[in-house]
GROMACS .gro file of C-alpha atoms in nm:
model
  425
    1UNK     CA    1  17.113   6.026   5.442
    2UNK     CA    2  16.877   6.212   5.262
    3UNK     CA    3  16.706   6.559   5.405
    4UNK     CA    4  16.369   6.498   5.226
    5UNK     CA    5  16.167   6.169   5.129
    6UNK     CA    6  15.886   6.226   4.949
    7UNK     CA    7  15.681   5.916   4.927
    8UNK     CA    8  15.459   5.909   4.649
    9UNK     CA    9  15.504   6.019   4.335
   10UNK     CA   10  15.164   6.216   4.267
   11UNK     CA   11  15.039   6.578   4.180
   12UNK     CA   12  15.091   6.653   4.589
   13UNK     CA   13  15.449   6.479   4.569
   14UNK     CA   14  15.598   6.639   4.293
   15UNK     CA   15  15.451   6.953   4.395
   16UNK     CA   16  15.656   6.954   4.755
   17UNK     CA   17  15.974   6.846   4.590
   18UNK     CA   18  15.975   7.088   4.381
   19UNK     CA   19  15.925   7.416   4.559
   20UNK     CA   20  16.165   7.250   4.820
   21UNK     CA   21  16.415   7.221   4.580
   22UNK     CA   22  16.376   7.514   4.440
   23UNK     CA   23  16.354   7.727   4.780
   24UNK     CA   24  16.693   7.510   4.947
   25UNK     CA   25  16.915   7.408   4.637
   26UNK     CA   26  17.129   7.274   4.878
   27UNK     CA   27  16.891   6.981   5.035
   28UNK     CA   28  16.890   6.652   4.905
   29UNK     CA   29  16.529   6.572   4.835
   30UNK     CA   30  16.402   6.200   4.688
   31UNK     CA   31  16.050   6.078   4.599
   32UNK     CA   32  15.981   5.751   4.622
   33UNK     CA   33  15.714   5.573   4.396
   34UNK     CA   34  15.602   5.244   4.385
   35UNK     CA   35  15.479   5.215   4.025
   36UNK     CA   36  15.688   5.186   3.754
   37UNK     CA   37  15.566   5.544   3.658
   38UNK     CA   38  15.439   5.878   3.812
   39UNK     CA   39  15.174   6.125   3.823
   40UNK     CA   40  14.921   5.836   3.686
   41UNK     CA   41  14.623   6.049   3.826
   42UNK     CA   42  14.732   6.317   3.672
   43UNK     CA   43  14.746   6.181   3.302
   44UNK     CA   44  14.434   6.037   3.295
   45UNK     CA   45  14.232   6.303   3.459
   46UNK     CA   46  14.003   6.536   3.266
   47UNK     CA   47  13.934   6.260   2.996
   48UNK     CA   48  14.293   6.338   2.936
   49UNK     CA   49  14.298   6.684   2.925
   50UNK     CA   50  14.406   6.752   3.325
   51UNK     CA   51  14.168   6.920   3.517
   52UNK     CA   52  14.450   7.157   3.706
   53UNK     CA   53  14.199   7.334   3.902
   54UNK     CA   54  13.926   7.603   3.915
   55UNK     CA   55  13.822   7.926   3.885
   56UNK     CA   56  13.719   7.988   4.204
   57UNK     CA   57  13.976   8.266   4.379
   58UNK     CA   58  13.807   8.301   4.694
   59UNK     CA   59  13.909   8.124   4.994
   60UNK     CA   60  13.567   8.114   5.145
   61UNK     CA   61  13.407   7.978   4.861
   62UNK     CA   62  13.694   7.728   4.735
   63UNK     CA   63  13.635   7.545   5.053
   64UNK     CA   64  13.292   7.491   5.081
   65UNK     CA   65  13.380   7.243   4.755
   66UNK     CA   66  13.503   7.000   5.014
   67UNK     CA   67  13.267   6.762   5.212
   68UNK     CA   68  13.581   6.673   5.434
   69UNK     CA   69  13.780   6.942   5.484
   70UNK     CA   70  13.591   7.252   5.418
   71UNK     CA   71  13.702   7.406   5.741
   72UNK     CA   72  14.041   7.331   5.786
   73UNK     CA   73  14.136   7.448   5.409
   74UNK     CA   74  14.038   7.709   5.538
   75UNK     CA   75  14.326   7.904   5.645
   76UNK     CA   76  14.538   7.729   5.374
   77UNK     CA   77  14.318   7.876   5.115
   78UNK     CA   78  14.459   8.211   5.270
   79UNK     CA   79  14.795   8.081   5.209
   80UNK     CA   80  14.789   7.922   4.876
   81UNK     CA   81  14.451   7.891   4.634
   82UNK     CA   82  14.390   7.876   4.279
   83UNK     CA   83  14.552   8.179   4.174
   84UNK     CA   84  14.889   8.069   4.298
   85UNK     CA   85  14.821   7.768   4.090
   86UNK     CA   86  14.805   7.951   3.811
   87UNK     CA   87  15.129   8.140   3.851
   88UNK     CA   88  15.309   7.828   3.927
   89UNK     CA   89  15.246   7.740   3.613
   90UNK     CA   90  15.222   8.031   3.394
   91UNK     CA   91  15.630   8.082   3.570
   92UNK     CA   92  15.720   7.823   3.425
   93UNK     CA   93  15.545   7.881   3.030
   94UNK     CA   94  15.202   7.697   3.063
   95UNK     CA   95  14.910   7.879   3.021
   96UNK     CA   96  14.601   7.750   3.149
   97UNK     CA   97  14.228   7.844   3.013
   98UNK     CA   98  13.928   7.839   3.197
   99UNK     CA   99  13.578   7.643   3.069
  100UNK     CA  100  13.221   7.766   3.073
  101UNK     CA  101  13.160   7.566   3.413
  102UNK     CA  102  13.477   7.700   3.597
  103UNK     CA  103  13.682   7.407   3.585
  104UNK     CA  104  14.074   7.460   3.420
  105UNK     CA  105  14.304   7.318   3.154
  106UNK     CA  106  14.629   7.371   2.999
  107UNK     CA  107  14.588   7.549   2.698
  108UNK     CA  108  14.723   7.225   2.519
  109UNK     CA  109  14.472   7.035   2.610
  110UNK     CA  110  14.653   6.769   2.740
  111UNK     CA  111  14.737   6.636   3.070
  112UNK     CA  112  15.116   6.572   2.929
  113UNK     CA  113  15.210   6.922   2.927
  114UNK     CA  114  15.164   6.920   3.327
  115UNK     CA  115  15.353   6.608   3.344
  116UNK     CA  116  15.653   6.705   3.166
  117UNK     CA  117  15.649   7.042   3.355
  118UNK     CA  118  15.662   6.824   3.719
  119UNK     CA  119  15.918   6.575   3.553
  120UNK     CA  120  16.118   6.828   3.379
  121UNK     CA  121  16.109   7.083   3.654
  122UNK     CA  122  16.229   6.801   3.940
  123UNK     CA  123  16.494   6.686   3.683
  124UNK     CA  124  16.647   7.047   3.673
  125UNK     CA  125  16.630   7.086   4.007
  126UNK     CA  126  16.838   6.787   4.157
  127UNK     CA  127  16.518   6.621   4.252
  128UNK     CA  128  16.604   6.248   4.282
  129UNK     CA  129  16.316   5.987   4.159
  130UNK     CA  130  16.292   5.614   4.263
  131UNK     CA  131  16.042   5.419   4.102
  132UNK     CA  132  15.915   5.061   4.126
  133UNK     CA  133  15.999   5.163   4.495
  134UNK     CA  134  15.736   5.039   4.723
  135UNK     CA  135  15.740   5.150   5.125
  136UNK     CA  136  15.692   4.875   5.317
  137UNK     CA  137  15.810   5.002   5.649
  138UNK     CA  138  15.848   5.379   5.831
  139UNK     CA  139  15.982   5.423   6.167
  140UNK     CA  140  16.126   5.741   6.339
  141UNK     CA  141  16.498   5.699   6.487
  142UNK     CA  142  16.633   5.944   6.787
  143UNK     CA  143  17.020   5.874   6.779
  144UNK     CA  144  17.181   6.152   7.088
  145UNK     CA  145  17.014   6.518   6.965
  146UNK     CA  146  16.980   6.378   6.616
  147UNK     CA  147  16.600   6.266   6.498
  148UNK     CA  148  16.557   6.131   6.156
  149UNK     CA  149  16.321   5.878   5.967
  150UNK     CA  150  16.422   5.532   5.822
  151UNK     CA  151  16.225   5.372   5.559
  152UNK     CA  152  16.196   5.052   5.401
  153UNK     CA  153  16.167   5.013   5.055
  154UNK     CA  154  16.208   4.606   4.979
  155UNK     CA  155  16.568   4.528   5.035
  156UNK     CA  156  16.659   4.909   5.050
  157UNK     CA  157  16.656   5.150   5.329
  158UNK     CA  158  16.632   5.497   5.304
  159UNK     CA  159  16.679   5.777   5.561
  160UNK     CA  160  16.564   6.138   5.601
  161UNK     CA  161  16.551   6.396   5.844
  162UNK     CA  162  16.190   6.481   5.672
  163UNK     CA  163  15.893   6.249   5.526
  164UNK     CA  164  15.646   6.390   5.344
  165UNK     CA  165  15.370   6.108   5.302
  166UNK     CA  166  15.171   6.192   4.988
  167UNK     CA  167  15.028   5.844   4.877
  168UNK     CA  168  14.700   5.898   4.799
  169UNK     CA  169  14.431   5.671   4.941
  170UNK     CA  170  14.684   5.398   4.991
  171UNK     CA  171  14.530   5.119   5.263
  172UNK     CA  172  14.911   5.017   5.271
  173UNK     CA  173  15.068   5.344   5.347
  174UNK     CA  174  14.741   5.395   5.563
  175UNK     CA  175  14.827   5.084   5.780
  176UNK     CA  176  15.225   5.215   5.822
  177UNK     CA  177  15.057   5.516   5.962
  178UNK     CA  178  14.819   5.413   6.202
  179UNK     CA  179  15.114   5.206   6.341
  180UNK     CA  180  15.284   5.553   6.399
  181UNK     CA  181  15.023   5.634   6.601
  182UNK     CA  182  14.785   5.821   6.381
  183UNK     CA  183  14.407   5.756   6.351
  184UNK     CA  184  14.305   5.647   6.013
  185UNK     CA  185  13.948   5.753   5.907
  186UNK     CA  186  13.779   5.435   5.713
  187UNK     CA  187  13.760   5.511   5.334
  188UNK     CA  188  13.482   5.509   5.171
  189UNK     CA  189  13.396   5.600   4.767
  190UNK     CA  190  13.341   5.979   4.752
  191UNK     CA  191  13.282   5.988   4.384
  192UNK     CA  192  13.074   5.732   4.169
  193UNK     CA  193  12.808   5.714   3.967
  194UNK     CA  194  12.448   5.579   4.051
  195UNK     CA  195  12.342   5.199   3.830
  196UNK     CA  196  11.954   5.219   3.805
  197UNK     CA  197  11.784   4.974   3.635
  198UNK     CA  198  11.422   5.163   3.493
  199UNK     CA  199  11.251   5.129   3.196
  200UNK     CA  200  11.224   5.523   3.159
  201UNK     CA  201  11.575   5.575   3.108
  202UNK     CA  202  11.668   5.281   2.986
  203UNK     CA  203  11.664   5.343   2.596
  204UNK     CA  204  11.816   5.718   2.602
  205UNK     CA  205  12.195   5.661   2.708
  206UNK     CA  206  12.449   5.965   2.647
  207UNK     CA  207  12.156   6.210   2.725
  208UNK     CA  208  12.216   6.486   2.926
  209UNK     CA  209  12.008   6.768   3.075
  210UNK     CA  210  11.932   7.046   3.400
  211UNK     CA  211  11.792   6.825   3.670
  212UNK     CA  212  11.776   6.870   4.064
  213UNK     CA  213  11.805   6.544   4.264
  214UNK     CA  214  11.720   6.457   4.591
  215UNK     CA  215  11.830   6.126   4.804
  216UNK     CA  216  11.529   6.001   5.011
  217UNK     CA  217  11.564   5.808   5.281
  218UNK     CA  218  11.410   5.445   5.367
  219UNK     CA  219  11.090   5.606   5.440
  220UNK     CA  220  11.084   5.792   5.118
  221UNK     CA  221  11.142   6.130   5.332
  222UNK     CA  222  11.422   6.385   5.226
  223UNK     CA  223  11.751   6.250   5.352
  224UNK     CA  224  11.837   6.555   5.615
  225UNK     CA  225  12.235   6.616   5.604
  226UNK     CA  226  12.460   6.913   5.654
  227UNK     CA  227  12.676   7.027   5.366
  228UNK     CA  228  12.637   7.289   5.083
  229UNK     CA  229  12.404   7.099   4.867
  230UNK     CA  230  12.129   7.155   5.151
  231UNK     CA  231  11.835   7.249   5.019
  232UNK     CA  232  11.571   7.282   5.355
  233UNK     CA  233  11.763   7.047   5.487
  234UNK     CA  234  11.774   6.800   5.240
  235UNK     CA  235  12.070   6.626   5.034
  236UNK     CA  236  12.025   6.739   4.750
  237UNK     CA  237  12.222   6.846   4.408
  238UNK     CA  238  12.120   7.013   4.067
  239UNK     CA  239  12.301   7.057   3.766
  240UNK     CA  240  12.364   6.850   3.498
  241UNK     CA  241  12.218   6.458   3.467
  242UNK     CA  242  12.370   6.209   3.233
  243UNK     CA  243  12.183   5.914   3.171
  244UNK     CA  244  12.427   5.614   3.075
  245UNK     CA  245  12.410   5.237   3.026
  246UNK     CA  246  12.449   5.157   3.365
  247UNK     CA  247  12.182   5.452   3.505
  248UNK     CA  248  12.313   5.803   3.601
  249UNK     CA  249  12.605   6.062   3.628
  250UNK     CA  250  12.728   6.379   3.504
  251UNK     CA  251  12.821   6.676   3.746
  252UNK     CA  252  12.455   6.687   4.006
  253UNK     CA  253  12.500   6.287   4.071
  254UNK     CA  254  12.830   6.327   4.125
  255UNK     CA  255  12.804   6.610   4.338
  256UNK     CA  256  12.558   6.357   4.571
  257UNK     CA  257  12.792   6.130   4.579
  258UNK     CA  258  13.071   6.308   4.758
  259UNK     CA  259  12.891   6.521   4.983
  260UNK     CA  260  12.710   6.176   5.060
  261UNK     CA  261  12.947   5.930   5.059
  262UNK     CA  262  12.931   5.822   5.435
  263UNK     CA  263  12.557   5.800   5.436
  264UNK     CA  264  12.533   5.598   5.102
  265UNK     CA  265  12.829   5.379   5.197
  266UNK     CA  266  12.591   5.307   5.520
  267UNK     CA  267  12.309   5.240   5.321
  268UNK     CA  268  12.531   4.993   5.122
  269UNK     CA  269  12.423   5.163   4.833
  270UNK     CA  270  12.057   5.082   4.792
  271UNK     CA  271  11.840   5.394   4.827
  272UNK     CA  272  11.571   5.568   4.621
  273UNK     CA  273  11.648   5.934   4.457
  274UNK     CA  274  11.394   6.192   4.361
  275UNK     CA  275  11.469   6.377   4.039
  276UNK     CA  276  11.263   6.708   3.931
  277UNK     CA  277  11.360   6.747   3.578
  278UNK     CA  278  11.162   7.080   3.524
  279UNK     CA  279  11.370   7.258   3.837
  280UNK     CA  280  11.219   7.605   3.680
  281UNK     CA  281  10.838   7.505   3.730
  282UNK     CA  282  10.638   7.495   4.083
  283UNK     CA  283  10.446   7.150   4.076
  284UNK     CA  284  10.091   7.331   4.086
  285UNK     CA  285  10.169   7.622   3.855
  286UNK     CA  286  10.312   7.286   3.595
  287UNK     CA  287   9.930   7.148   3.652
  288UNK     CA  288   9.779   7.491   3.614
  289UNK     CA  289  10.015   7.535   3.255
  290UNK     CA  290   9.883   7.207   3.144
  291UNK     CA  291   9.519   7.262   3.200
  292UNK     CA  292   9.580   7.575   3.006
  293UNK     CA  293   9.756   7.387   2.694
  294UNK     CA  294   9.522   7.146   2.735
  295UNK     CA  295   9.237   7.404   2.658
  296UNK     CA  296   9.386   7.505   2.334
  297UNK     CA  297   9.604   7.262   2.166
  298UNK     CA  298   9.498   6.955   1.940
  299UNK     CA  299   9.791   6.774   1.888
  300UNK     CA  300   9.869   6.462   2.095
  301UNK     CA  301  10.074   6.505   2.450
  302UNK     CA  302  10.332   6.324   2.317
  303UNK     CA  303  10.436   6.542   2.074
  304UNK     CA  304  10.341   6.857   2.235
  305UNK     CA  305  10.697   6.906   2.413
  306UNK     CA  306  10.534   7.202   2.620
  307UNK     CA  307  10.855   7.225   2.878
  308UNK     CA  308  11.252   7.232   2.794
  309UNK     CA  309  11.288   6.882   2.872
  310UNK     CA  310  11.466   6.634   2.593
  311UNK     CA  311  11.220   6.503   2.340
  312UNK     CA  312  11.318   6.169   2.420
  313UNK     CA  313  11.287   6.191   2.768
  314UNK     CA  314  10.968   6.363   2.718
  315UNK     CA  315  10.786   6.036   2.620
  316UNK     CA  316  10.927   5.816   2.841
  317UNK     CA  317  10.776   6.039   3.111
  318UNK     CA  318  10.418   6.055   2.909
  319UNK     CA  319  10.452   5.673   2.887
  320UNK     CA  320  10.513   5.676   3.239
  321UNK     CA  321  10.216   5.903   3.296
  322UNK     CA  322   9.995   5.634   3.132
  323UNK     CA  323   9.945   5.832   2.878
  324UNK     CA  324   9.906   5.647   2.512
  325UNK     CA  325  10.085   5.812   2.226
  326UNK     CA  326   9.763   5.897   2.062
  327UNK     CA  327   9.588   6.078   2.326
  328UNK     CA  328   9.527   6.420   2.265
  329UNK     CA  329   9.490   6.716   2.501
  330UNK     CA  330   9.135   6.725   2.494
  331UNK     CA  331   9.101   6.396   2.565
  332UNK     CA  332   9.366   6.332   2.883
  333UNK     CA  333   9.221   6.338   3.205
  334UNK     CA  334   9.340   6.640   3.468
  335UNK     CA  335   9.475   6.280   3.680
  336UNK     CA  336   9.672   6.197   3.404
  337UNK     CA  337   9.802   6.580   3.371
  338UNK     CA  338   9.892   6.542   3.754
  339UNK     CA  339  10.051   6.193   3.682
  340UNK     CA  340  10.282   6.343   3.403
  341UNK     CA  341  10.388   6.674   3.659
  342UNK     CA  342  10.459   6.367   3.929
  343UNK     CA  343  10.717   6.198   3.681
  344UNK     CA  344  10.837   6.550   3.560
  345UNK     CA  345  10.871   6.711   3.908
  346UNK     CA  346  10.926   6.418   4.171
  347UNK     CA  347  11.023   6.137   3.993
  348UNK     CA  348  11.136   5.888   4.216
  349UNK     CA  349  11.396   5.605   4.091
  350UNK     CA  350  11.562   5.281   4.281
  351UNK     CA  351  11.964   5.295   4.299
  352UNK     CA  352  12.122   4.987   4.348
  353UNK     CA  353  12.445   4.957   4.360
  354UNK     CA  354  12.719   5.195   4.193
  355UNK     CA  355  13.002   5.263   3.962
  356UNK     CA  356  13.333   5.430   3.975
  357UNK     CA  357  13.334   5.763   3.796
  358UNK     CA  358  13.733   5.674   3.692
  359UNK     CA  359  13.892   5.984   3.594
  360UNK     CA  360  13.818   6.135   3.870
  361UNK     CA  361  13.865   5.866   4.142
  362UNK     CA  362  13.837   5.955   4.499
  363UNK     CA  363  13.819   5.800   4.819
  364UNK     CA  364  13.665   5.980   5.160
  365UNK     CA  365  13.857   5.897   5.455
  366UNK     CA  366  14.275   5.894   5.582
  367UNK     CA  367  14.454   6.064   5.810
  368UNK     CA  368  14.234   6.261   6.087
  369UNK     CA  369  14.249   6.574   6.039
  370UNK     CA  370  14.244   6.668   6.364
  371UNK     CA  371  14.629   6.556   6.403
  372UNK     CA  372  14.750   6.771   6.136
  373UNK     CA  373  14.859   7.094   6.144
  374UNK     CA  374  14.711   7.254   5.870
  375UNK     CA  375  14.953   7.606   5.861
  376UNK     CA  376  15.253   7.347   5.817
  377UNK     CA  377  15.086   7.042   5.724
  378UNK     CA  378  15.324   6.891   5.935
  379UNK     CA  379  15.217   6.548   6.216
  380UNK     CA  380  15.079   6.677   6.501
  381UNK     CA  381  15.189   6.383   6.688
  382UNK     CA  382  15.508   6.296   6.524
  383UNK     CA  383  15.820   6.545   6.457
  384UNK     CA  384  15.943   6.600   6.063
  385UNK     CA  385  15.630   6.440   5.930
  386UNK     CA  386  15.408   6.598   5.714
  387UNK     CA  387  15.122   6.502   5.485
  388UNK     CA  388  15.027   6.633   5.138
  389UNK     CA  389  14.691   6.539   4.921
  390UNK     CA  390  14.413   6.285   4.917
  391UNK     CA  391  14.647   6.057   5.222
  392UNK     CA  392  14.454   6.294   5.476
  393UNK     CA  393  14.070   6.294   5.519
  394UNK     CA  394  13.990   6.557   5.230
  395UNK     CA  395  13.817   6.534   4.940
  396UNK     CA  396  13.639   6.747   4.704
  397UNK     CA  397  13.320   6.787   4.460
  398UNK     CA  398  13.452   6.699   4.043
  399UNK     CA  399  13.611   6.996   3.863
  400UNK     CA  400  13.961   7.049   3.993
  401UNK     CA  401  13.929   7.106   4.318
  402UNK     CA  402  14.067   6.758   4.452
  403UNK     CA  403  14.389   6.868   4.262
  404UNK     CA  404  14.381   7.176   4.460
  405UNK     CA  405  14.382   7.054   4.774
  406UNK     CA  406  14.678   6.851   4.631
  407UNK     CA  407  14.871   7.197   4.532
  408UNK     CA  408  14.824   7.368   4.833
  409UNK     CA  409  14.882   7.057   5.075
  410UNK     CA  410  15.227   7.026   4.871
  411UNK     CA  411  15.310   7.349   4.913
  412UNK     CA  412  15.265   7.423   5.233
  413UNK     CA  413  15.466   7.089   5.314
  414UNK     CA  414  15.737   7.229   5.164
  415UNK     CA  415  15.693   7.591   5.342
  416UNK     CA  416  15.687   7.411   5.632
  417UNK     CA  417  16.028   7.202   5.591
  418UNK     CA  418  16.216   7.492   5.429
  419UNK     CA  419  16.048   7.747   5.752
  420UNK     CA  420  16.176   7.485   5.978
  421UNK     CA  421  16.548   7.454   5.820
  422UNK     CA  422  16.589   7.824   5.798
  423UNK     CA  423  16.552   7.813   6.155
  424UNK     CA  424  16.788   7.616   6.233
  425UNK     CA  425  17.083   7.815   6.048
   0.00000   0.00000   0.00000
């Protein structure tokens, strides 16, 4: 009999085991993982590097990074943020630095460091670890005044007074649940990447620049949805734009992708964007600038780069504009002019289909978040449960927040257990 199973051996996992370890030497604590090796996620994201988290220390604004969740982190924001991340690790020797945009690293640069800190840290605490140890049955057992959980791991069986189910988006584990009695919110891809097929874009892959974007809806109107990329009401998302292969990511497509994901998922992924690549510039004052330049300069349009836009990008959008590569200022029309501030300012592409962004896969959806409690993460329906990371319906925006929500879901897990067992002595 064990007095802790965690199943899954993940950032949230390791992460419960060990601050329950740590907290009650005494308890004999287990995680369970089904691959031959753990904290996968975790080595492979940040390009490698392991985005840990962010430098955002306020509660209030660290949640509104979550387009599930926002209000029910909440309180355990209060609790546990990215500042106790940090100390967690700088405890235990590894520093962490933060980048220009916010988002944070080990100072080594690599994601290893963080795995042999959760490896090495379980091993020195008694932790147990099972690998190549996949669940494939839970159930809760009431023997006289004694409750505890059996589960079924091929042709073992394990029991435990406590589970702590932190599987990620497992449709497996998922299923086991919903059997318990929970409800299970239907995934759906939170963060991908956008494949458009347009001849404007199509010969500039790898560049990158400040862009807002805006998803229209089948009537070519402003999608209206509430979340904190509204912009009068609109879905909508700025930063940076990377134009690839396959059509568009970096951070602002990204961004629309999570805080849209139910909405695209419904329109099965074939919808129309809007993308103002001069974000600084009003639409008329652009014309009234060009009819100015257009007064005093010689030199063709095409290589009169009048705005901060990439030169390459530059002429697609004057090709687009209709016009030629040898036509002048003096001779392009004012229509033209207000052709070229059309592609510049509301430039309006076809998205079909789209493509896993996989470093930083994530998956909307899980357990209902209504039947958690979210100052223990403990079941609300079921006794000695609890749930850490992306198994519930959370998810975040990239840049280290979806390993946040990881952190402090772990750790208040293991509050909860070690709150509940101090209780009873």
């Amino acid at each position: 009999m064990y007095d802790v199973l965690v199943i899954g051996g993940g950032a949230a996992g390791f992460y419960a085991a060990i601050h329950i370890a740590e907290d009650l030497p005494n308890l004999k604590t287990a995680i369970l993982e089904r691959g031959k090796e753990v904290l996968t996620k975790v080595k492979i994201s940040g390009g490698g590097r392991c985005n840990v988290t962010h430098a955002q220390f306020d509660p209030k604004e660290l949640s509104t990074n979550y387009p599930r969740g926002e209000k029910e982190l909440l309180g355990p924001f209060h609790s546990y943020a990215s500042g106790d991340t940090v100390g967690f690790f700088e405890k235990r020797g590894i520093a962490l630095k933060i980048e220009d945009d916010g988002r944070m690293f080990p100072a080594s640069d690599s994601s290893q460091t963080i795995i042999d800190c959760f490896t090495s840290e379980a091993d020195r605490l008694g932790v147990e670890l099972h690998t190549r140890c996949s669940v494939t049955g839970i159930q809760l057992v009431k023997n006289d005044n004694e409750v505890f959980w059996e589960v079924q791991a091929h042709e073992k069986t394990f029991k435990a007074r406590y589970v702590v189910m932190a599987t990620g988006s497992n449709p497996k584990i998922w299923k086991l649940v919903q059997q318990l009695g929970h409800t299970i919110v239907p995934p759906a891809p939170s963060l991908f990447t956008f494949n458009i097929s347009d001849k404007r874009i199509a010969d500039i892959p790898g560049l990158s620049t400040l862009a807002e974007v805006t998803v229209l809806d089948k009537k070519m109107q402003h999608q209206k949805l509430r979340s904190k990329e509204v912009k009068e009401g609109v879905l909508f998302s700025e930063g940076p734009v990377l134009i690839t292969h396959w059509g568009m990511s970096g951070p602002a497509i990204l961004k629309l992708s999570a805080w849209g994901a139910l909405l695209l998922k419904k329109y099965n992924y074939q919808f129309k964007i809007s993308v103002n690549w001069a974000p600084e510039y009003h639409p008329n004052g652009l014309l009234d600038l060009f009819m100015e330049v257009k007064e005093v300069e010689r030199k063709t349009v095409l290589r009169t780069k009048v705005l901060d836009v990439p030169k390459r990008l530059w002429k697609n959008l004057v090709n687009a504009a209709g016009i030629s590569e040898k036509e002048t200022w003096p001779e392009v029309s004012k229509l033209q002019l207000q052709q070229l501030v059309d592609q510049l300012t509301k430039c309006v592409f076809q998205v079909s289909g789209k493509s896993t962004f996989k470093e930083e896969f994530v998956t909307a959806g899980g357990v209902a978040l209504k039947e958690i409690n979210f100052k223990t993460y403990e079941s609300k329906r079921l006794p000695q449960l609890f749930f850490a990371g992306e198994i519930i319906d959370v998810d975040a925006i990239t840049g280290g927040f979806n390993f946040q929500n990881a952190w402090t879901g772990g750790y208040l897990a293991a509050k909860g257990i070690i709150k509940s067992e101090k209780e009873k002595q």
